[in-house]
Amino acid sequence: MRAVVQRVTKASVTVGGEQVSSIGRGLCVLLGISAEDTQKDAEYMVRKVLNLRLFEDESGRAWSKSVMERDFEVLCVSQFTLQCVLKGNKPDFHLAMPAELAQPFYGSILENMRSAYKPEMIKDGEFGAFMQVHIQNDGPVTVDLTSPAGPTDPKQLSKQEKQQQRKEKTRSKGPSESGRDRGAPRSKQDPSASSGAEGDVSSEREP
Amino acid sequence: MRAVVQRVTKASVTVGGEQVSSIGRGLCVLLGISAEDTQKDAEYMVRKVLNLRLFEDESGRAWSKSVMERDFEVLCVSQFTLQCVLKGNKPDFHLAMPAELAQPFYGSILENMRSAYKPEMIKDGEFGAFMQVHIQNDGPVTVDLTSPAGPTDPKQLSKQEKQQQRKEKTRSKGPSESGRDRGAPRSKQDPSASSGAEGDVSSEREP
């Protein structure tokens, strides 16, 4: 699971010219779910988004406070293009979780975020719709997150990060306990289906 | 080198309430340079940003055309926070290229982008300034790019992508030839300096 987290002064989503969602200060999270993601990836992402220290404290000290500690909002938007693999210059999205599985999974991630923080502070886009996401990136401050349970990430982690994760696991009191054990499919996709995605299917899958 | 590439309907940068830059349809590129990046990473990034097929063609076929082929614009903004390493929930930026080296390097990347496309189509933020980056993400469509010469990336590449790169290298006629061989520092940073960055230094480094 990958997320692009942007610190924002404000952000909103419009569909067909109509505003469907908006936040003030906080985080805009573009979330890309891969076909291999499970509840563990979701728990990591919810925990990191809510606890990342991307805000200053009251005295102006940078990188001190999380979105929850500052009582700011989160606008989360599903973004399968983050699971892009480049074939030369052509993006291919066969690693993304298919929409019919991704939609309920994405919904459960939002629910976990709401129960770990406050329901009214977590806003959403419109899954599968063609949206305009208006982002006022504040700084700018942008952070890329990849869940450690993802296929590529363990190699990216420093030793220190792994130790940190173990520590966090042992003292875990995050949204993980309350989360449903969804158990998204770990199995490989049908290779014929994914090869079909190179041409028409990837073209069909509009943002 | 990492980049978050967002397809936009429009985008602009304001500093202190005044607009310093703006584009219409095209790409907003947030670019994070690591201390280990060299001219090779820069060449990859320039080539991918300009040639990535993130736009539809005239008949509406998605993922067909690049920003250059559609004659759209690019707003590029330096974003060292993309070189973030998490220490628990605290971002640490000691992997980012120090600003005094990153500024001329970033400048050379913009120049390469301008000479590979058209100078007037590549807009910039204001290096080191506290900016508001207004992004109207169109879709949304967001792609994460990591240059293959970067420290973590080779493990992320599929076999197919590596083959593709070799192919591209042999028929290379991108901006690489015209680019200056800048030779950014490959040496490790002073460990005392980077450990100092955990607390005060990372706080000092405002976006």
mmCIF file of C-alpha atoms in Angstrom:
data_model
loop_
_atom_site.group_PDB
_atom_site.id
_atom_site.type_symbol
_atom_site.label_atom_id
_atom_site.label_comp_id
_atom_site.label_asym_id
_atom_site.label_seq_id
_atom_site.Cartn_x
_atom_site.Cartn_y
_atom_site.Cartn_z
ATOM 1 C CA MET A 1 0.000 0.000 0.000
ATOM 2 C CA ARG A 2 1.313 3.379 -0.929
ATOM 3 C CA ALA A 3 0.235 6.823 0.129
ATOM 4 C CA VAL A 4 1.228 10.305 -0.899
ATOM 5 C CA VAL A 5 0.611 12.485 2.136
ATOM 6 C CA GLN A 6 0.482 16.235 1.559
ATOM 7 C CA ARG A 7 0.221 18.740 4.406
ATOM 8 C CA VAL A 8 -2.490 21.194 3.428
ATOM 9 C CA THR A 9 -3.888 24.580 4.371
ATOM 10 C CA LYS A 10 -7.100 23.387 2.781
ATOM 11 C CA ALA A 11 -8.265 20.753 0.320
ATOM 12 C CA SER A 12 -11.465 19.724 -1.408
ATOM 13 C CA VAL A 13 -12.942 17.379 -3.971
ATOM 14 C CA THR A 14 -15.287 18.302 -6.791
ATOM 15 C CA VAL A 15 -17.151 15.914 -9.070
ATOM 16 C CA GLY A 16 -18.768 17.395 -12.179
ATOM 17 C CA GLY A 17 -18.244 20.892 -10.825
ATOM 18 C CA GLU A 18 -19.919 20.167 -7.495
ATOM 19 C CA GLN A 19 -17.999 20.073 -4.247
ATOM 20 C CA VAL A 20 -18.458 16.733 -2.506
ATOM 21 C CA SER A 21 -15.937 17.139 0.300
ATOM 22 C CA SER A 22 -13.621 19.684 1.914
ATOM 23 C CA ILE A 23 -11.237 20.168 4.808
ATOM 24 C CA GLY A 24 -9.287 23.027 6.346
ATOM 25 C CA ARG A 25 -5.768 22.509 7.760
ATOM 26 C CA GLY A 26 -4.612 18.927 7.833
ATOM 27 C CA LEU A 27 -3.519 16.187 5.468
ATOM 28 C CA CYS A 28 -4.568 15.199 1.985
ATOM 29 C CA VAL A 29 -3.881 11.485 1.587
ATOM 30 C CA LEU A 30 -3.853 9.845 -1.850
ATOM 31 C CA LEU A 31 -4.047 6.112 -1.176
ATOM 32 C CA GLY A 32 -2.992 3.371 -3.588
ATOM 33 C CA ILE A 33 -3.979 -0.201 -2.670
ATOM 34 C CA SER A 34 -2.119 -3.106 -4.281
ATOM 35 C CA ALA A 35 -3.635 -6.508 -5.020
ATOM 36 C CA GLU A 36 -1.420 -8.011 -2.315
ATOM 37 C CA ASP A 37 -2.362 -5.681 0.519
ATOM 38 C CA THR A 38 -3.934 -7.033 3.685
ATOM 39 C CA GLN A 39 -5.283 -5.701 6.939
ATOM 40 C CA LYS A 40 -1.707 -5.301 8.202
ATOM 41 C CA ASP A 41 -0.874 -2.798 5.486
ATOM 42 C CA ALA A 42 -4.078 -0.944 6.267
ATOM 43 C CA GLU A 43 -3.258 -0.780 9.987
ATOM 44 C CA TYR A 44 0.221 0.550 9.292
ATOM 45 C CA MET A 45 -1.126 3.234 6.992
ATOM 46 C CA VAL A 46 -3.881 4.371 9.373
ATOM 47 C CA ARG A 47 -1.381 4.565 12.249
ATOM 48 C CA LYS A 48 1.232 6.488 10.248
ATOM 49 C CA VAL A 49 -1.181 8.982 8.691
ATOM 50 C CA LEU A 50 -2.688 9.836 12.070
ATOM 51 C CA ASN A 51 0.583 9.935 14.018
ATOM 52 C CA LEU A 52 3.155 11.360 11.595
ATOM 53 C CA ARG A 53 4.622 14.530 13.027
ATOM 54 C CA LEU A 54 4.277 16.893 10.110
ATOM 55 C CA PHE A 55 3.003 19.925 12.010
ATOM 56 C CA GLU A 56 4.635 22.490 14.260
ATOM 57 C CA ASP A 57 3.732 22.816 17.896
ATOM 58 C CA GLU A 58 2.198 25.870 19.511
ATOM 59 C CA SER A 59 5.633 27.497 19.923
ATOM 60 C CA GLY A 60 6.425 27.038 16.216
ATOM 61 C CA ARG A 61 8.774 24.064 16.568
ATOM 62 C CA ALA A 62 8.558 22.128 13.284
ATOM 63 C CA TRP A 63 7.932 18.377 12.929
ATOM 64 C CA SER A 64 6.475 18.151 16.410
ATOM 65 C CA LYS A 65 2.782 17.369 16.195
ATOM 66 C CA SER A 66 0.527 14.963 14.385
ATOM 67 C CA VAL A 67 -2.750 15.771 12.658
ATOM 68 C CA MET A 68 -4.583 14.327 15.680
ATOM 69 C CA GLU A 69 -2.562 16.325 18.211
ATOM 70 C CA ARG A 70 -3.359 19.559 16.342
ATOM 71 C CA ASP A 71 -7.007 18.604 15.916
ATOM 72 C CA PHE A 72 -6.709 18.984 12.130
ATOM 73 C CA GLU A 73 -8.602 17.132 9.388
ATOM 74 C CA VAL A 74 -7.793 14.386 6.883
ATOM 75 C CA LEU A 75 -9.048 14.209 3.308
ATOM 76 C CA CYS A 76 -8.442 10.697 1.995
ATOM 77 C CA VAL A 77 -8.852 9.866 -1.692
ATOM 78 C CA SER A 78 -8.416 6.461 -3.305
ATOM 79 C CA GLN A 79 -5.691 6.617 -5.973
ATOM 80 C CA PHE A 80 -4.958 3.356 -7.791
ATOM 81 C CA THR A 81 -2.423 5.068 -10.097
ATOM 82 C CA LEU A 82 0.058 4.985 -7.204
ATOM 83 C CA GLN A 83 0.351 1.252 -7.947
ATOM 84 C CA CYS A 84 1.756 2.126 -11.343
ATOM 85 C CA VAL A 85 4.494 0.090 -12.994
ATOM 86 C CA LEU A 86 6.167 1.761 -15.949
ATOM 87 C CA LYS A 87 6.529 -0.144 -19.183
ATOM 88 C CA GLY A 88 8.839 2.316 -20.812
ATOM 89 C CA ASN A 89 6.730 5.444 -20.613
ATOM 90 C CA LYS A 90 3.345 3.723 -20.444
ATOM 91 C CA PRO A 91 1.822 3.290 -16.990
ATOM 92 C CA ASP A 92 0.472 -0.165 -16.226
ATOM 93 C CA PHE A 93 -1.865 -0.747 -13.282
ATOM 94 C CA HIS A 94 -2.137 -4.510 -13.020
ATOM 95 C CA LEU A 95 -0.577 -4.405 -9.515
ATOM 96 C CA ALA A 96 -3.492 -2.317 -8.211
ATOM 97 C CA MET A 97 -6.241 -4.139 -6.338
ATOM 98 C CA PRO A 98 -9.256 -4.549 -8.663
ATOM 99 C CA ALA A 99 -11.914 -1.938 -7.964
ATOM 100 C CA GLU A 100 -14.565 -4.427 -6.733
ATOM 101 C CA LEU A 101 -12.190 -5.579 -3.974
ATOM 102 C CA ALA A 102 -10.526 -2.227 -3.407
ATOM 103 C CA GLN A 103 -13.758 -0.366 -2.719
ATOM 104 C CA PRO A 104 -14.840 -2.279 0.438
ATOM 105 C CA PHE A 105 -11.203 -2.499 1.597
ATOM 106 C CA TYR A 106 -10.777 1.246 1.155
ATOM 107 C CA GLY A 107 -14.043 1.762 3.042
ATOM 108 C CA SER A 108 -12.753 -0.293 5.973
ATOM 109 C CA ILE A 109 -9.550 1.790 6.058
ATOM 110 C CA LEU A 110 -11.614 4.973 6.339
ATOM 111 C CA GLU A 111 -13.667 3.398 9.115
ATOM 112 C CA ASN A 112 -10.506 2.444 11.006
ATOM 113 C CA MET A 113 -9.196 5.979 10.622
ATOM 114 C CA ARG A 114 -12.466 7.404 11.906
ATOM 115 C CA SER A 115 -12.590 5.149 14.956
ATOM 116 C CA ALA A 116 -8.909 5.792 15.765
ATOM 117 C CA TYR A 117 -9.461 9.589 15.613
ATOM 118 C CA LYS A 118 -12.874 11.269 15.336
ATOM 119 C CA PRO A 119 -15.359 10.310 12.623
ATOM 120 C CA GLU A 120 -16.103 13.907 11.617
ATOM 121 C CA MET A 121 -12.405 14.704 11.021
ATOM 122 C CA ILE A 122 -11.952 12.139 8.232
ATOM 123 C CA LYS A 123 -13.320 13.171 4.839
ATOM 124 C CA ASP A 124 -13.479 11.138 1.650
ATOM 125 C CA GLY A 125 -13.582 11.574 -2.102
ATOM 126 C CA GLU A 126 -15.997 9.570 -4.258
ATOM 127 C CA PHE A 127 -14.565 6.147 -5.002
ATOM 128 C CA GLY A 128 -14.153 5.494 -8.709
ATOM 129 C CA ALA A 129 -15.507 8.879 -9.789
ATOM 130 C CA PHE A 130 -13.638 11.298 -12.007
ATOM 131 C CA MET A 131 -12.653 13.938 -9.476
ATOM 132 C CA GLN A 132 -10.835 17.208 -9.262
ATOM 133 C CA VAL A 133 -8.843 17.184 -6.036
ATOM 134 C CA HIS A 134 -7.950 20.721 -4.988
ATOM 135 C CA ILE A 135 -4.883 20.608 -2.800
ATOM 136 C CA GLN A 136 -3.245 23.617 -1.199
ATOM 137 C CA ASN A 137 0.054 22.027 -0.241
ATOM 138 C CA ASP A 138 1.402 23.934 2.751
ATOM 139 C CA GLY A 139 5.191 24.359 2.624
ATOM 140 C CA PRO A 140 5.141 22.296 0.487
ATOM 141 C CA VAL A 141 5.389 19.224 2.728
ATOM 142 C CA THR A 142 4.921 15.892 0.993
ATOM 143 C CA VAL A 143 5.773 12.427 2.293
ATOM 144 C CA ASP A 144 5.601 9.110 0.475
ATOM 145 C CA LEU A 145 4.524 6.170 2.597
ATOM 146 C CA THR A 146 4.844 2.496 1.695
ATOM 147 C CA SER A 147 3.425 -0.094 4.060
ATOM 148 C CA PRO A 148 6.095 -2.497 5.344
ATOM 149 C CA ALA A 149 4.010 -5.559 4.532
ATOM 150 C CA GLY A 150 3.967 -4.519 0.869
ATOM 151 C CA PRO A 151 5.931 -6.560 -1.649
ATOM 152 C CA THR A 152 8.830 -4.118 -2.109
ATOM 153 C CA ASP A 153 9.118 -2.339 1.156
ATOM 154 C CA PRO A 154 11.128 -4.548 3.547
ATOM 155 C CA LYS A 155 14.226 -3.881 1.469
ATOM 156 C CA GLN A 156 13.713 -0.165 1.778
ATOM 157 C CA LEU A 157 13.567 -0.186 5.537
ATOM 158 C CA SER A 158 16.613 0.722 7.532
ATOM 159 C CA LYS A 159 17.589 -1.503 10.435
ATOM 160 C CA GLN A 160 16.438 1.238 12.750
ATOM 161 C CA GLU A 161 12.994 1.374 11.213
ATOM 162 C CA LYS A 162 12.600 -2.368 11.586
ATOM 163 C CA GLN A 163 13.511 -2.138 15.257
ATOM 164 C CA GLN A 164 11.027 0.680 15.632
ATOM 165 C CA GLN A 165 8.318 -1.452 14.060
ATOM 166 C CA ARG A 166 9.010 -4.308 16.421
ATOM 167 C CA LYS A 167 8.796 -1.892 19.329
ATOM 168 C CA GLU A 168 5.543 -0.485 18.049
ATOM 169 C CA LYS A 169 4.153 -3.968 17.604
ATOM 170 C CA THR A 170 4.869 -4.992 21.184
ATOM 171 C CA ARG A 171 3.280 -1.878 22.651
ATOM 172 C CA SER A 172 0.567 -1.747 19.978
ATOM 173 C CA LYS A 173 -2.561 0.060 21.032
ATOM 174 C CA GLY A 174 -3.415 1.640 17.709
ATOM 175 C CA PRO A 175 -6.452 1.050 15.557
ATOM 176 C CA SER A 176 -5.187 -2.452 14.883
ATOM 177 C CA GLU A 177 -7.049 -4.052 17.756
ATOM 178 C CA SER A 178 -10.406 -2.655 16.805
ATOM 179 C CA GLY A 179 -9.914 -3.338 13.102
ATOM 180 C CA ARG A 180 -11.802 -6.146 11.451
ATOM 181 C CA ASP A 181 -9.613 -8.895 10.140
ATOM 182 C CA ARG A 182 -10.555 -8.463 6.573
ATOM 183 C CA GLY A 183 -7.945 -10.712 5.010
ATOM 184 C CA ALA A 184 -7.726 -9.305 1.496
ATOM 185 C CA PRO A 185 -6.588 -11.743 -1.174
ATOM 186 C CA ARG A 186 -2.847 -12.506 -1.114
ATOM 187 C CA SER A 187 -2.968 -14.735 -4.132
ATOM 188 C CA LYS A 188 -1.447 -13.688 -7.422
ATOM 189 C CA GLN A 189 -3.786 -12.373 -10.042
ATOM 190 C CA ASP A 190 -4.632 -14.427 -13.049
ATOM 191 C CA PRO A 191 -1.655 -13.840 -15.342
ATOM 192 C CA SER A 192 -3.854 -13.722 -18.411
ATOM 193 C CA ALA A 193 -5.938 -11.014 -16.772
ATOM 194 C CA SER A 194 -2.895 -8.947 -15.892
ATOM 195 C CA SER A 195 -1.411 -9.254 -19.339
ATOM 196 C CA GLY A 196 -4.750 -8.148 -20.732
ATOM 197 C CA ALA A 197 -4.452 -5.047 -18.585
ATOM 198 C CA GLU A 198 -1.518 -3.767 -20.601
ATOM 199 C CA GLY A 199 -3.621 -2.382 -23.378
ATOM 200 C CA ASP A 200 -7.340 -2.017 -23.212
ATOM 201 C CA VAL A 201 -7.958 -2.775 -19.577
ATOM 202 C CA SER A 202 -5.541 -0.142 -18.323
ATOM 203 C CA SER A 203 -7.094 2.313 -20.735
ATOM 204 C CA GLU A 204 -10.553 1.408 -19.491
ATOM 205 C CA ARG A 205 -9.573 2.018 -15.903
ATOM 206 C CA GLU A 206 -10.090 5.712 -15.673
ATOM 207 C CA PRO A 207 -9.175 7.535 -12.463
ATOM 208 C CA MET B 1 15.801 11.039 -6.532
ATOM 209 C CA ARG B 2 12.102 10.860 -5.961
ATOM 210 C CA ALA B 3 9.248 12.691 -7.577
ATOM 211 C CA VAL B 4 5.540 12.866 -6.937
ATOM 212 C CA VAL B 5 3.953 13.642 -10.297
ATOM 213 C CA GLN B 6 0.378 14.890 -10.252
ATOM 214 C CA ARG B 7 -1.643 15.448 -13.415
ATOM 215 C CA VAL B 8 -3.272 18.843 -13.066
ATOM 216 C CA THR B 9 -5.971 20.992 -14.600
ATOM 217 C CA LYS B 10 -4.050 23.945 -13.205
ATOM 218 C CA ALA B 11 -1.469 24.637 -10.529
ATOM 219 C CA SER B 12 0.271 27.633 -9.023
ATOM 220 C CA VAL B 13 2.682 28.718 -6.308
ATOM 221 C CA THR B 14 2.195 31.609 -3.918
ATOM 222 C CA VAL B 15 4.786 33.010 -1.513
ATOM 223 C CA GLY B 16 3.568 35.408 1.150
ATOM 224 C CA GLY B 17 0.199 35.702 -0.584
ATOM 225 C CA GLU B 18 1.718 36.631 -3.957
ATOM 226 C CA GLN B 19 1.583 34.318 -6.931
ATOM 227 C CA VAL B 20 5.069 33.588 -8.247
ATOM 228 C CA SER B 21 4.207 30.915 -10.813
ATOM 229 C CA SER B 22 1.282 29.210 -12.509
ATOM 230 C CA ILE B 23 0.406 26.683 -15.188
ATOM 231 C CA GLY B 24 -2.721 25.409 -16.907
ATOM 232 C CA ARG B 25 -3.121 21.729 -17.850
ATOM 233 C CA GLY B 26 -0.044 19.632 -17.319
ATOM 234 C CA LEU B 27 1.993 18.140 -14.502
ATOM 235 C CA CYS B 28 2.886 19.341 -11.032
ATOM 236 C CA VAL B 29 6.179 17.696 -10.071
ATOM 237 C CA LEU B 30 7.369 17.680 -6.462
ATOM 238 C CA LEU B 31 11.051 16.728 -6.639
ATOM 239 C CA GLY B 32 13.112 15.307 -3.768
ATOM 240 C CA ILE B 33 16.887 15.107 -4.280
ATOM 241 C CA SER B 34 18.930 12.769 -2.104
ATOM 242 C CA ALA B 35 22.546 13.362 -1.059
ATOM 243 C CA GLU B 36 23.589 10.466 -3.276
ATOM 244 C CA ASP B 37 21.926 11.617 -6.491
ATOM 245 C CA THR B 38 24.015 12.295 -9.580
ATOM 246 C CA GLN B 39 23.489 13.502 -13.118
ATOM 247 C CA LYS B 40 22.185 10.040 -14.039
ATOM 248 C CA ASP B 41 19.279 10.314 -11.633
ATOM 249 C CA ALA B 42 18.531 13.765 -12.990
ATOM 250 C CA GLU B 43 18.522 12.533 -16.588
ATOM 251 C CA TYR B 44 16.147 9.685 -15.736
ATOM 252 C CA MET B 45 13.767 12.040 -13.979
ATOM 253 C CA VAL B 46 13.732 14.641 -16.760
ATOM 254 C CA ARG B 47 13.113 11.942 -19.351
ATOM 255 C CA LYS B 48 10.309 10.263 -17.399
ATOM 256 C CA VAL B 49 8.482 13.459 -16.453
ATOM 257 C CA LEU B 50 8.461 14.661 -20.047
ATOM 258 C CA ASN B 51 7.601 11.316 -21.653
ATOM 259 C CA LEU B 52 5.249 9.618 -19.189
ATOM 260 C CA ARG B 53 1.935 8.900 -20.895
ATOM 261 C CA LEU B 54 -0.502 10.290 -18.372
ATOM 262 C CA PHE B 55 -2.819 12.089 -20.794
ATOM 263 C CA GLU B 56 -5.491 10.945 -23.198
ATOM 264 C CA ASP B 57 -5.160 11.419 -26.902
ATOM 265 C CA GLU B 58 -7.477 13.513 -29.055
ATOM 266 C CA SER B 59 -9.980 10.639 -29.351
ATOM 267 C CA GLY B 60 -10.160 10.236 -25.554
ATOM 268 C CA ARG B 61 -7.974 7.131 -25.271
ATOM 269 C CA ALA B 62 -6.419 7.246 -21.800
ATOM 270 C CA TRP B 63 -2.688 6.842 -20.985
ATOM 271 C CA SER B 64 -1.686 7.688 -24.541
ATOM 272 C CA LYS B 65 0.115 11.001 -24.591
ATOM 273 C CA SER B 66 2.887 12.731 -22.707
ATOM 274 C CA VAL B 67 2.894 16.305 -21.442
ATOM 275 C CA MET B 68 5.119 17.242 -24.403
ATOM 276 C CA GLU B 69 2.873 15.534 -26.953
ATOM 277 C CA ARG B 70 -0.143 17.445 -25.644
ATOM 278 C CA ASP B 71 1.802 20.692 -25.469
ATOM 279 C CA PHE B 72 0.952 21.042 -21.779
ATOM 280 C CA GLU B 73 3.000 22.698 -19.024
ATOM 281 C CA VAL B 74 5.099 21.508 -16.084
ATOM 282 C CA LEU B 75 5.285 23.137 -12.668
ATOM 283 C CA CYS B 76 8.300 21.760 -10.838
ATOM 284 C CA VAL B 77 8.836 22.442 -7.120
ATOM 285 C CA SER B 78 11.779 21.294 -5.028
ATOM 286 C CA GLN B 79 10.569 19.091 -2.149
ATOM 287 C CA PHE B 80 13.261 17.748 0.166
ATOM 288 C CA THR B 81 10.663 16.141 2.473
ATOM 289 C CA LEU B 82 10.302 13.350 -0.111
ATOM 290 C CA GLN B 83 13.688 12.134 1.157
ATOM 291 C CA CYS B 84 12.106 11.499 4.529
ATOM 292 C CA VAL B 85 13.071 8.563 6.706
ATOM 293 C CA LEU B 86 10.692 7.846 9.559
ATOM 294 C CA LYS B 87 12.066 7.417 13.045
ATOM 295 C CA GLY B 88 8.866 6.126 14.554
ATOM 296 C CA ASN B 89 6.541 8.981 13.715
ATOM 297 C CA LYS B 90 9.179 11.688 13.410
ATOM 298 C CA PRO B 91 10.400 12.536 9.918
ATOM 299 C CA ASP B 92 14.160 12.758 9.520
ATOM 300 C CA PHE B 93 15.700 14.405 6.470
ATOM 301 C CA HIS B 94 19.390 13.598 6.705
ATOM 302 C CA LEU B 95 19.191 11.662 3.392
ATOM 303 C CA ALA B 96 18.207 14.824 1.516
ATOM 304 C CA MET B 97 20.928 16.676 -0.363
ATOM 305 C CA PRO B 98 21.952 19.733 1.691
ATOM 306 C CA ALA B 99 20.339 22.901 0.362
ATOM 307 C CA GLU B 100 23.601 24.562 -0.770
ATOM 308 C CA LEU B 101 24.285 21.595 -3.086
ATOM 309 C CA ALA B 102 20.656 20.877 -3.949
ATOM 310 C CA GLN B 103 19.922 24.380 -5.201
ATOM 311 C CA PRO B 104 22.384 24.432 -8.161
ATOM 312 C CA PHE B 105 21.629 20.766 -8.900
ATOM 313 C CA TYR B 106 17.909 21.460 -8.945
ATOM 314 C CA GLY B 107 18.580 24.445 -11.197
ATOM 315 C CA SER B 108 20.440 22.237 -13.668
ATOM 316 C CA ILE B 109 17.524 19.761 -13.709
ATOM 317 C CA LEU B 110 15.132 22.565 -14.639
ATOM 318 C CA GLU B 111 17.518 23.702 -17.373
ATOM 319 C CA ASN B 112 17.696 20.177 -18.782
ATOM 320 C CA MET B 113 13.911 19.964 -18.736
ATOM 321 C CA ARG B 114 13.651 23.293 -20.556
ATOM 322 C CA SER B 115 16.136 22.366 -23.257
ATOM 323 C CA ALA B 116 14.509 18.939 -23.778
ATOM 324 C CA TYR B 117 11.052 20.547 -24.181
ATOM 325 C CA LYS B 118 10.437 24.300 -24.490
ATOM 326 C CA PRO B 119 11.805 26.766 -21.934
ATOM 327 C CA GLU B 120 8.510 28.620 -21.521
ATOM 328 C CA MET B 121 6.590 25.415 -20.665
ATOM 329 C CA ILE B 122 8.606 24.641 -17.518
ATOM 330 C CA LYS B 123 7.702 26.705 -14.467
ATOM 331 C CA ASP B 124 9.352 26.724 -11.061
ATOM 332 C CA GLY B 125 8.570 27.448 -7.421
ATOM 333 C CA GLU B 126 10.966 29.488 -5.281
ATOM 334 C CA PHE B 127 13.729 27.279 -3.939
ATOM 335 C CA GLY B 128 13.858 27.213 -0.142
ATOM 336 C CA ALA B 129 10.927 29.585 0.313
ATOM 337 C CA PHE B 130 7.846 28.803 2.358
ATOM 338 C CA MET B 131 5.300 28.246 -0.397
ATOM 339 C CA GLN B 132 1.678 27.408 -0.872
ATOM 340 C CA VAL B 133 1.440 25.062 -3.839
ATOM 341 C CA HIS B 134 -2.072 25.062 -5.261
ATOM 342 C CA ILE B 135 -2.651 21.801 -7.093
ATOM 343 C CA GLN B 136 -5.821 20.876 -8.923
ATOM 344 C CA ASN B 137 -5.180 17.159 -9.308
ATOM 345 C CA ASP B 138 -7.101 16.009 -12.371
ATOM 346 C CA GLY B 139 -8.619 12.536 -11.938
ATOM 347 C CA PRO B 140 -6.858 12.303 -9.551
ATOM 348 C CA VAL B 141 -3.786 10.899 -11.303
ATOM 349 C CA THR B 142 -0.661 10.655 -9.181
ATOM 350 C CA VAL B 143 2.502 8.684 -9.903
ATOM 351 C CA ASP B 144 5.537 8.169 -7.681
ATOM 352 C CA LEU B 145 8.854 8.088 -9.479
ATOM 353 C CA THR B 146 12.159 6.889 -8.039
ATOM 354 C CA SER B 147 15.285 7.184 -10.169
ATOM 355 C CA PRO B 148 16.903 3.804 -10.822
ATOM 356 C CA ALA B 149 20.353 5.039 -9.796
ATOM 357 C CA GLY B 150 18.989 5.845 -6.338
ATOM 358 C CA PRO B 151 20.089 3.758 -3.372
ATOM 359 C CA THR B 152 16.846 1.815 -2.896
ATOM 360 C CA ASP B 153 15.393 1.555 -6.340
ATOM 361 C CA PRO B 154 17.134 -1.344 -8.148
ATOM 362 C CA LYS B 155 15.342 -3.776 -5.838
ATOM 363 C CA GLN B 156 12.012 -2.263 -6.759
ATOM 364 C CA LEU B 157 12.443 -2.710 -10.466
ATOM 365 C CA SER B 158 10.867 -5.623 -12.209
ATOM 366 C CA LYS B 159 12.970 -7.588 -14.663
ATOM 367 C CA GLN B 160 10.929 -6.069 -17.442
ATOM 368 C CA GLU B 161 11.680 -2.528 -16.331
ATOM 369 C CA LYS B 162 15.399 -3.279 -16.218
ATOM 370 C CA GLN B 163 15.257 -4.611 -19.762
ATOM 371 C CA GLN B 164 13.377 -1.515 -20.795
ATOM 372 C CA GLN B 165 16.050 0.674 -19.262
ATOM 373 C CA ARG B 166 18.786 -1.137 -21.123
ATOM 374 C CA LYS B 167 16.840 -0.689 -24.332
ATOM 375 C CA GLU B 168 16.340 2.999 -23.633
ATOM 376 C CA LYS B 169 20.026 3.412 -22.881
ATOM 377 C CA THR B 170 21.102 1.931 -26.197
ATOM 378 C CA ARG B 171 18.757 4.110 -28.210
ATOM 379 C CA SER B 172 19.170 7.083 -25.889
ATOM 380 C CA LYS B 173 18.539 10.415 -27.515
ATOM 381 C CA GLY B 174 16.945 12.170 -24.564
ATOM 382 C CA PRO B 175 18.214 15.185 -22.701
ATOM 383 C CA SER B 176 21.077 13.049 -21.375
ATOM 384 C CA GLU B 177 23.463 13.887 -24.195
ATOM 385 C CA SER B 178 23.088 17.605 -23.841
ATOM 386 C CA GLY B 179 23.211 17.535 -20.031
ATOM 387 C CA ARG B 180 26.295 18.731 -18.257
ATOM 388 C CA ASP B 181 28.116 16.062 -16.299
ATOM 389 C CA ARG B 182 27.575 17.648 -12.998
ATOM 390 C CA GLY B 183 28.895 14.867 -10.794
ATOM 391 C CA ALA B 184 27.108 15.550 -7.537
ATOM 392 C CA PRO B 185 28.811 14.194 -4.418
ATOM 393 C CA ARG B 186 28.452 10.444 -3.956
ATOM 394 C CA SER B 187 30.281 10.398 -0.642
ATOM 395 C CA LYS B 188 28.439 9.735 2.585
ATOM 396 C CA GLN B 189 27.560 12.690 4.714
ATOM 397 C CA ASP B 190 29.482 13.371 7.887
ATOM 398 C CA PRO B 191 27.853 10.992 10.370
ATOM 399 C CA SER B 192 28.058 13.544 13.180
ATOM 400 C CA ALA B 193 26.209 16.031 11.009
ATOM 401 C CA SER B 194 23.489 13.563 10.128
ATOM 402 C CA SER B 195 22.982 12.470 13.702
ATOM 403 C CA GLY B 196 22.705 16.136 14.615
ATOM 404 C CA ALA B 197 19.938 16.417 12.052
ATOM 405 C CA GLU B 198 17.622 14.252 14.104
ATOM 406 C CA GLY B 199 16.656 17.002 16.480
ATOM 407 C CA ASP B 200 17.427 20.640 15.886
ATOM 408 C CA VAL B 201 18.735 20.504 12.350
ATOM 409 C CA SER B 202 15.667 18.773 10.977
ATOM 410 C CA SER B 203 13.535 21.288 12.831
ATOM 411 C CA GLU B 204 15.564 24.143 11.362
ATOM 412 C CA ARG B 205 15.072 22.859 7.855
ATOM 413 C CA GLU B 206 11.733 24.321 7.072
ATOM 414 C CA PRO B 207 10.079 23.495 3.747
#
